[in-house]
Short mmCIF file of C-alpha atoms and ligand atoms in Angstrom, two decimals:
data_model
loop_
_atom_site.label_atom_id
_atom_site.label_comp_id
_atom_site.label_asym_id
_atom_site.label_seq_id
_atom_site.Cartn_x
_atom_site.Cartn_y
_atom_site.Cartn_z
CA MET Z 339 8.27 93.39 -11.93
CA HIS Z 340 4.60 92.65 -11.87
CA GLY Z 341 1.83 93.77 -14.19
CA GLY Z 342 -1.70 94.90 -13.55
CA VAL Z 343 -3.42 98.07 -12.47
CA PHE Z 344 -3.20 99.13 -8.88
CA PRO Z 345 -6.57 100.69 -8.23
CA TYR Z 346 -6.53 103.89 -6.21
CA ARG Z 347 -9.87 102.92 -4.73
CA ASP Z 348 -11.19 104.99 -1.85
CA PHE Z 349 -9.18 107.34 0.26
CA ILE Z 350 -8.42 106.01 3.71
CA GLY Z 351 -10.08 108.55 5.94
CA GLY Z 352 -10.04 110.92 2.98
CA ASP Z 353 -6.32 111.50 3.59
CA GLU Z 354 -3.81 112.57 1.03
CA MET Z 355 -0.11 111.92 0.87
CA LYS Z 356 3.00 113.14 -0.92
CA ALA Z 357 4.29 110.86 -3.66
CA ILE Z 358 6.60 110.82 -6.67
CA VAL Z 359 4.18 110.55 -9.57
CA GLN Z 360 4.38 110.37 -13.35
CA ASP Z 361 1.64 110.67 -15.99
CA VAL Z 362 3.75 109.76 -19.00
CA TYR Z 363 6.78 107.57 -19.70
CA GLY Z 364 10.07 109.40 -20.10
CA PRO Z 365 13.32 110.50 -18.41
CA ALA Z 366 13.49 111.37 -14.70
CA GLY Z 367 12.13 114.86 -15.52
CA VAL Z 368 8.63 113.36 -15.92
CA LEU Z 369 8.53 112.62 -12.18
CA GLU Z 370 6.76 115.12 -9.92
CA LEU Z 371 6.31 115.37 -6.17
CA ARG Z 372 2.55 115.67 -5.74
CA GLU Z 373 -0.30 115.27 -3.26
CA ILE Z 374 -2.45 112.30 -4.18
CA ALA Z 375 -4.90 110.01 -2.42
CA ARG Z 376 -3.44 107.40 -0.09
CA PRO Z 377 -3.87 103.93 -1.58
CA ALA Z 378 -6.74 101.90 -0.21
CA ILE Z 379 -6.06 98.34 0.87
CA GLY Z 380 -7.82 95.10 0.07
CA ASP Z 381 -8.55 92.30 2.54
CA GLN Z 382 -5.13 90.70 2.11
CA GLU Z 383 -3.14 93.93 1.92
CA VAL Z 384 -1.30 96.09 4.38
CA LEU Z 385 -1.04 99.87 4.37
CA VAL Z 386 2.58 100.71 5.11
CA GLN Z 387 3.67 104.11 6.35
CA VAL Z 388 6.81 104.31 4.25
CA ARG Z 389 10.05 105.19 6.02
CA ALA Z 390 12.38 104.31 3.18
CA ALA Z 391 12.27 102.93 -0.34
CA GLY Z 392 14.92 101.15 -2.38
CA VAL Z 393 15.93 102.19 -5.90
CA ASP Z 394 16.68 99.47 -8.43
CA PRO Z 395 17.04 99.39 -12.24
CA GLY Z 396 13.40 98.23 -12.53
CA VAL Z 397 12.34 101.69 -11.31
CA TRP Z 398 14.11 103.24 -14.30
CA HIS Z 399 12.53 100.74 -16.72
CA LEU Z 400 9.01 101.46 -15.43
CA MET Z 401 9.65 105.21 -15.48
CA ALA Z 402 11.01 105.20 -19.03
CA GLY Z 403 8.66 102.54 -20.37
CA GLU Z 404 11.71 100.78 -21.83
CA PRO Z 405 12.33 98.27 -23.14
CA TYR Z 406 8.98 98.50 -24.94
CA LEU Z 407 8.54 94.82 -24.09
CA ILE Z 408 7.37 95.85 -20.61
CA ARG Z 409 4.51 97.92 -22.06
CA VAL Z 410 2.96 94.82 -23.60
CA MET Z 411 3.54 92.89 -20.37
CA GLY Z 412 0.76 94.81 -18.63
CA PHE Z 413 2.51 97.88 -17.22
CA GLY Z 414 0.68 100.29 -19.50
CA PHE Z 415 0.99 100.67 -23.24
CA ARG Z 416 0.98 104.46 -23.63
CA ALA Z 417 1.43 105.55 -20.01
CA PRO Z 418 2.28 103.73 -16.78
CA LYS Z 419 -0.76 102.16 -15.12
CA VAL Z 420 0.82 102.60 -11.70
CA LYS Z 421 1.75 106.27 -11.52
CA VAL Z 422 3.84 106.20 -8.32
CA ARG Z 423 7.37 104.83 -8.77
CA GLY Z 424 9.32 102.53 -6.44
CA ARG Z 425 8.66 98.92 -5.34
CA ASP Z 426 11.10 98.17 -2.51
CA VAL Z 427 9.69 99.41 0.78
CA ALA Z 428 10.39 99.48 4.52
CA GLY Z 429 8.12 101.08 7.05
CA VAL Z 430 5.51 100.69 9.75
CA VAL Z 431 2.11 99.02 9.33
CA ALA Z 432 -0.58 101.71 9.48
CA ALA Z 433 -3.54 99.39 8.79
CA ALA Z 434 -4.09 95.76 7.87
CA GLY Z 435 -6.85 94.24 5.73
CA ALA Z 436 -9.49 91.99 7.29
CA ARG Z 437 -7.81 88.74 6.16
CA VAL Z 438 -4.24 89.72 7.04
CA THR Z 439 -2.96 87.37 9.74
CA ARG Z 440 0.77 88.07 10.06
CA PHE Z 441 0.85 91.81 10.66
CA ARG Z 442 -0.95 94.47 12.65
CA ALA Z 443 -0.66 98.22 13.07
CA GLY Z 444 2.69 99.27 14.47
CA ASP Z 445 4.72 96.33 13.09
CA GLN Z 446 7.94 97.21 11.28
CA VAL Z 447 8.00 95.50 7.88
CA TYR Z 448 9.92 95.35 4.62
CA GLY Z 449 9.21 93.91 1.21
CA THR Z 450 7.78 95.02 -2.12
CA CYS Z 451 4.59 96.86 -2.99
CA GLU Z 452 2.67 97.51 -6.17
CA SER Z 453 1.12 100.88 -5.39
CA GLY Z 454 4.54 102.63 -5.48
CA SER Z 455 6.91 103.15 -2.56
CA PHE Z 456 8.20 106.65 -3.39
CA ALA Z 457 5.31 107.91 -1.29
CA GLU Z 458 4.29 108.48 2.30
CA TYR Z 459 2.05 105.40 2.22
CA ALA Z 460 2.11 102.22 0.17
CA ALA Z 461 -0.23 99.26 -0.13
CA ALA Z 462 1.47 95.86 -0.14
CA ARG Z 463 0.19 92.32 -0.30
CA GLU Z 464 0.75 90.44 2.94
CA GLN Z 465 2.63 87.76 1.01
CA ARG Z 466 5.16 90.31 -0.21
CA LEU Z 467 6.16 91.47 3.28
CA ALA Z 468 8.25 90.20 6.16
CA ALA Z 469 9.17 91.57 9.56
CA LYS Z 470 12.00 94.08 9.21
CA PRO Z 471 15.29 92.63 10.49
CA ALA Z 472 15.81 94.19 13.90
CA SER Z 473 19.46 95.00 13.24
CA LEU Z 474 18.75 97.11 10.14
CA SER Z 475 17.70 100.72 9.80
CA PHE Z 476 14.68 101.42 7.58
CA GLU Z 477 17.07 102.61 4.82
CA GLN Z 478 19.10 99.41 5.01
CA ALA Z 479 15.99 97.23 5.05
CA ALA Z 480 14.41 99.07 2.12
CA VAL Z 481 17.24 98.20 -0.26
CA VAL Z 482 17.13 94.47 0.45
CA PRO Z 483 13.97 92.93 -1.05
CA ILE Z 484 14.45 93.09 -4.84
CA SER Z 485 18.24 92.91 -5.03
CA GLY Z 486 18.67 90.54 -2.07
CA VAL Z 487 16.02 88.08 -3.23
CA THR Z 488 17.31 88.24 -6.81
CA ALA Z 489 20.81 87.42 -5.56
CA LEU Z 490 19.46 84.61 -3.37
CA GLN Z 491 17.58 83.04 -6.27
CA ALA Z 492 20.61 83.44 -8.56
CA VAL Z 493 22.98 81.75 -6.11
CA ARG Z 494 20.67 79.13 -4.61
CA ASP Z 495 17.99 78.31 -7.19
CA ARG Z 496 19.68 78.89 -10.56
CA GLY Z 497 23.35 78.49 -9.66
CA HIS Z 498 22.83 75.69 -7.09
CA VAL Z 499 26.04 76.94 -5.50
CA GLN Z 500 27.69 74.32 -3.25
CA ALA Z 501 30.43 74.60 -0.65
CA GLY Z 502 33.87 74.36 -2.24
CA GLN Z 503 32.78 75.59 -5.66
CA GLN Z 504 34.40 78.45 -7.56
CA VAL Z 505 31.88 81.21 -8.14
CA MET Z 506 32.32 84.38 -10.18
CA VAL Z 507 30.05 87.38 -9.66
CA ILE Z 508 30.20 89.94 -12.49
CA GLY Z 509 29.05 93.37 -11.29
CA ALA Z 510 30.08 92.40 -7.75
CA ALA Z 511 29.79 95.93 -6.34
CA GLY Z 512 26.31 96.59 -7.71
CA GLY Z 513 22.89 96.21 -6.14
CA VAL Z 514 22.43 92.52 -6.92
CA GLY Z 515 26.14 91.68 -7.03
CA SER Z 516 26.88 93.00 -3.54
CA PHE Z 517 24.29 90.57 -2.15
CA ALA Z 518 25.35 87.72 -4.46
CA VAL Z 519 28.97 87.88 -3.26
CA GLN Z 520 27.87 87.63 0.37
CA ILE Z 521 25.33 84.84 -0.24
CA ALA Z 522 27.76 82.76 -2.34
CA LYS Z 523 30.39 83.19 0.37
CA ALA Z 524 27.86 82.13 3.03
CA SER Z 525 27.21 79.02 0.90
CA GLY Z 526 30.86 78.04 1.34
CA ALA Z 527 32.03 78.93 -2.17
CA THR Z 528 35.28 80.59 -3.15
CA VAL Z 529 34.15 83.85 -4.69
CA THR Z 530 35.75 85.99 -7.37
CA GLY Z 531 34.19 89.44 -7.76
CA VAL Z 532 34.44 91.33 -11.04
CA CYS Z 533 34.35 95.10 -10.59
CA SER Z 534 36.16 98.32 -11.47
CA SER Z 535 39.35 99.37 -9.63
CA SER Z 536 37.71 101.75 -7.15
CA LYS Z 537 35.26 99.07 -5.95
CA ALA Z 538 37.86 96.37 -5.21
CA GLY Z 539 38.09 97.23 -1.50
CA LEU Z 540 34.32 97.15 -1.09
CA VAL Z 541 33.98 93.80 -2.87
CA ARG Z 542 36.75 92.26 -0.76
CA SER Z 543 35.03 93.56 2.37
CA LEU Z 544 31.90 91.68 1.29
CA GLY Z 545 33.90 88.44 1.38
CA ALA Z 546 35.29 88.02 -2.14
CA ASP Z 547 38.45 85.90 -2.13
CA GLU Z 548 39.69 87.28 -5.42
CA ILE Z 549 39.02 90.34 -7.54
CA ILE Z 550 39.16 90.74 -11.28
CA ASP Z 551 39.41 94.43 -12.10
CA TYR Z 552 37.58 94.52 -15.41
CA THR Z 553 39.33 97.73 -16.41
CA HIS Z 554 42.60 95.73 -16.64
CA ASP Z 555 41.71 92.05 -17.12
CA GLU Z 556 38.98 90.11 -18.84
CA ILE Z 557 36.94 87.52 -16.96
CA ASP Z 558 38.58 84.53 -18.68
CA CYS Z 559 42.07 85.62 -17.53
CA HIS Z 560 42.29 82.56 -15.25
CA GLY Z 561 40.95 80.10 -17.85
CA ALA Z 562 37.91 77.82 -17.52
CA ARG Z 563 37.78 77.79 -13.77
CA TYR Z 564 34.34 78.73 -12.51
CA ASP Z 565 31.59 76.28 -11.58
CA VAL Z 566 29.06 79.11 -11.45
CA VAL Z 567 29.16 82.51 -13.14
CA ILE Z 568 26.53 85.06 -12.11
CA ASP Z 569 26.32 87.91 -14.62
CA THR Z 570 24.55 91.05 -13.46
CA ALA Z 571 26.42 93.48 -15.71
CA GLY Z 572 25.22 92.14 -19.05
CA ASN Z 573 28.06 93.46 -21.17
CA ARG Z 574 29.83 90.31 -22.30
CA PRO Z 575 28.92 87.89 -25.07
CA LEU Z 576 27.84 84.39 -24.11
CA SER Z 577 30.99 82.99 -25.78
CA LEU Z 578 33.26 84.95 -23.42
CA LEU Z 579 31.18 84.09 -20.35
CA ARG Z 580 31.35 80.40 -21.30
CA ARG Z 581 35.15 80.52 -21.67
CA ALA Z 582 35.44 81.37 -17.96
CA MET Z 583 33.28 78.36 -16.97
CA THR Z 584 34.16 74.71 -16.37
CA PRO Z 585 32.82 72.30 -19.02
CA ARG Z 586 29.80 71.53 -16.83
CA GLY Z 587 29.56 74.97 -15.27
CA THR Z 588 26.42 77.05 -14.80
CA LEU Z 589 25.84 80.58 -16.06
CA VAL Z 590 23.13 82.64 -14.39
CA LEU Z 591 21.99 85.63 -16.42
CA VAL Z 592 20.53 88.24 -14.09
CA GLY Z 593 20.62 91.37 -16.20
CA GLY Z 594 19.57 92.02 -19.78
CA GLU Z 595 22.34 92.48 -22.31
CA HIS Z 596 23.79 95.99 -22.07
CA GLY Z 597 22.89 98.18 -25.07
CA GLY Z 598 20.28 95.64 -26.12
CA GLY Z 599 17.99 98.21 -27.73
CA ARG Z 600 14.73 99.90 -26.79
CA VAL Z 601 12.41 97.13 -27.90
CA LEU Z 602 13.72 94.01 -26.14
CA GLY Z 603 16.36 95.69 -23.95
CA GLY Z 604 18.76 92.77 -24.35
CA PHE Z 605 16.31 90.30 -22.81
CA ASP Z 606 16.51 88.23 -26.00
CA ARG Z 607 19.84 86.95 -24.64
CA GLN Z 608 18.03 85.41 -21.66
CA LEU Z 609 14.87 84.40 -23.44
CA LEU Z 610 16.21 83.09 -26.75
CA ARG Z 611 19.96 82.81 -27.19
CA ALA Z 612 20.94 81.29 -23.83
CA PRO Z 613 18.32 78.48 -23.99
CA LEU Z 614 19.35 77.78 -27.59
CA VAL Z 615 23.08 77.56 -26.82
CA SER Z 616 22.28 75.40 -23.75
CA MET Z 617 20.93 72.69 -26.05
CA PHE Z 618 24.36 72.17 -27.62
CA THR Z 619 26.68 72.26 -24.62
CA GLY Z 620 27.27 70.53 -21.30
CA GLN Z 621 27.26 73.95 -19.68
CA ARG Z 622 23.99 75.21 -18.22
CA LEU Z 623 22.90 78.70 -19.23
CA ARG Z 624 20.05 79.92 -17.10
CA ALA Z 625 18.00 83.11 -17.07
CA LEU Z 626 16.56 84.48 -13.86
CA THR Z 627 13.34 86.38 -13.40
CA ALA Z 628 13.12 86.87 -9.67
CA THR Z 629 9.89 86.97 -7.67
CA GLU Z 630 9.98 88.37 -4.17
CA GLY Z 631 7.75 86.32 -1.89
CA ALA Z 632 7.55 86.10 1.89
CA GLU Z 633 9.50 82.81 2.04
CA ASP Z 634 12.59 84.19 0.32
CA LEU Z 635 12.34 87.41 2.30
CA ALA Z 636 12.40 85.25 5.41
CA ALA Z 637 15.46 83.41 4.08
CA ILE Z 638 17.24 86.74 3.50
CA THR Z 639 16.18 87.88 6.97
CA GLY Z 640 17.84 84.76 8.34
CA LEU Z 641 21.08 85.57 6.52
CA ILE Z 642 20.95 89.15 7.81
CA ASP Z 643 20.21 88.06 11.38
CA SER Z 644 23.12 85.60 11.30
CA GLY Z 645 25.47 88.35 10.14
CA ALA Z 646 26.18 86.63 6.80
CA VAL Z 647 24.57 89.43 4.77
CA THR Z 648 24.66 93.19 5.34
CA PRO Z 649 23.19 95.60 2.80
CA VAL Z 650 25.58 98.21 1.44
CA ILE Z 651 24.16 101.69 0.97
CA ASP Z 652 25.95 104.01 -1.40
CA ARG Z 653 23.69 107.06 -1.29
CA THR Z 654 20.42 108.13 0.35
CA TYR Z 655 18.12 110.79 -1.12
CA PRO Z 656 15.06 112.52 0.41
CA LEU Z 657 11.71 111.76 -1.28
CA ALA Z 658 11.66 115.05 -3.20
CA ASP Z 659 15.01 114.14 -4.79
CA ALA Z 660 13.97 110.65 -5.92
CA PRO Z 661 14.47 111.67 -9.59
CA ASP Z 662 18.15 112.35 -8.79
CA ALA Z 663 18.40 108.94 -7.10
CA ILE Z 664 17.17 107.30 -10.30
CA ARG Z 665 19.53 109.39 -12.44
CA TYR Z 666 22.46 108.32 -10.25
CA LEU Z 667 21.58 104.63 -10.35
CA ALA Z 668 21.05 104.78 -14.11
CA GLN Z 669 24.72 105.68 -14.55
CA GLY Z 670 25.34 102.02 -13.66
CA HIS Z 671 28.17 102.39 -11.18
CA ALA Z 672 26.62 102.60 -7.72
CA ALA Z 673 28.67 101.07 -4.90
CA GLY Z 674 25.94 98.89 -3.42
CA LYS Z 675 22.41 100.28 -3.20
CA VAL Z 676 20.62 103.62 -3.40
CA ALA Z 677 17.81 104.48 -0.97
CA VAL Z 678 15.08 107.13 -0.75
CA THR Z 679 13.96 108.25 2.69
CA VAL Z 680 10.43 109.39 3.35
N1 NAP V 1134 16.43 89.02 -13.32
C1 NAP V 1134 15.87 89.73 -12.36
O1 NAP V 1134 14.85 89.35 -11.80
C2 NAP V 1134 16.53 91.01 -11.96
C3 NAP V 1134 16.29 91.57 -10.70
C4 NAP V 1134 16.99 92.73 -10.35
C5 NAP V 1134 17.86 93.31 -11.26
N2 NAP V 1134 18.00 92.76 -12.50
C6 NAP V 1134 18.93 93.34 -13.49
O2 NAP V 1134 20.25 93.06 -13.06
C7 NAP V 1134 21.12 94.06 -13.53
C8 NAP V 1134 21.97 94.58 -12.38
O3 NAP V 1134 21.13 95.20 -11.42
P1 NAP V 1134 21.82 95.96 -10.19
O4 NAP V 1134 20.73 96.43 -9.32
O5 NAP V 1134 22.88 95.13 -9.61
O6 NAP V 1134 22.48 97.22 -10.98
P2 NAP V 1134 23.55 98.25 -10.44
O7 NAP V 1134 23.43 98.43 -8.97
O8 NAP V 1134 23.47 99.45 -11.31
O9 NAP V 1134 24.97 97.54 -10.68
C9 NAP V 1134 25.51 97.42 -11.95
C10 NAP V 1134 26.94 96.91 -11.79
O10 NAP V 1134 27.48 96.62 -13.07
C11 NAP V 1134 28.86 96.83 -12.97
N3 NAP V 1134 29.48 97.00 -14.28
C12 NAP V 1134 29.30 97.99 -15.17
N4 NAP V 1134 30.05 97.75 -16.26
C13 NAP V 1134 30.70 96.57 -16.04
C14 NAP V 1134 31.60 95.77 -16.79
N5 NAP V 1134 32.01 96.13 -18.03
N6 NAP V 1134 32.04 94.61 -16.25
C15 NAP V 1134 31.65 94.23 -15.02
N7 NAP V 1134 30.82 94.94 -14.26
C16 NAP V 1134 30.34 96.09 -14.77
C17 NAP V 1134 29.01 98.06 -12.11
O11 NAP V 1134 30.28 97.95 -11.48
P3 NAP V 1134 31.35 99.14 -11.41
O12 NAP V 1134 30.69 100.23 -10.63
O13 NAP V 1134 32.52 98.51 -10.73
O14 NAP V 1134 31.63 99.56 -12.84
C18 NAP V 1134 27.87 97.90 -11.12
O15 NAP V 1134 28.35 97.32 -9.94
C19 NAP V 1134 20.23 95.13 -14.19
O16 NAP V 1134 20.21 94.90 -15.58
C20 NAP V 1134 18.86 94.84 -13.61
O17 NAP V 1134 17.82 95.25 -14.47
C21 NAP V 1134 17.37 91.64 -12.86
#
């Protein structure tokens, strides 16, 4: 997530667009489908005609204004500074700023935007976009950037996953987990996916060698076996996560601790407790705050083009039903990703 005000400067050609807008923080009921001005673009920005947008837990956080921590991080103290929700985007370039070199009108792109992607048009920085993988539909492409890049950075940059290692992905059927399983497998690791019973088939189809059904077994049921544990679910104490790891294993904390409260939202586990515990153990406990740049989008594109990674879409909602898409994702049990089509 990124702070700062997105200025709705001038209208482009005076045109308006439909968008999912909110004036105040709150539950999904605060979202409205409205006509607003199309975002204007700066010199290094691209105006994308949105075909599809991805839904991720960050959308809920920015809608609700929770944890309150995000309000002091620049997203708006009393009300959201950016009123249109959604960051993941896939679509067609409608216009490019004067200093944009990689894209021109008509190009199919995907990436993240700051003006809000639950809208007919979105403004995105050139550096946050890549060419849409040719093999993917707009819906498939739209769900990749945040979750795919987060998974890539968890596996590659924080986990340093190597061929032959034992890797556990907790929340293996979720948005980030479904990518992490595939990327760890493509790295040559033996992958154990932790999920509920009904998701076991999906997680195996993504390449997991073993499944731990968390409704029957706990993650340490095989002892201290895992070189890398990637936790996206956030509902286990550090002590339990560490028991599943080898003495020099690495824990990558992707999600905040579940039920962590409205102020810090469980991020204190990443920011305070994990670094503290790390000082007294041979195990490495690492927090991840992902940033989605063009280089990592290109790396994900490579994995998609090679067939190593395929996004999994659980449900697709039309723009007007974006609030329902957020409500569904917020239940925390999506099988893969949720998309909004525009
Ligand atoms: N650090 C970053 O930069 C970054 C970036 C993106 C997301 N995130 C965070 O990462 C977390 C996951 O995001 P997401 O998009 O993957 O969410 P998601 O799509 O809602 O997936 C959540 C997953 O958690 C699983 N789960 C629920 N209870 C569980 C339990 N007791 N044990 C194991 N798994 C359990 C669910 O599996 P079942 O359906 O099988 O129950 C589901 O697959 C969120 O907290 C999000 O905010 C962080």
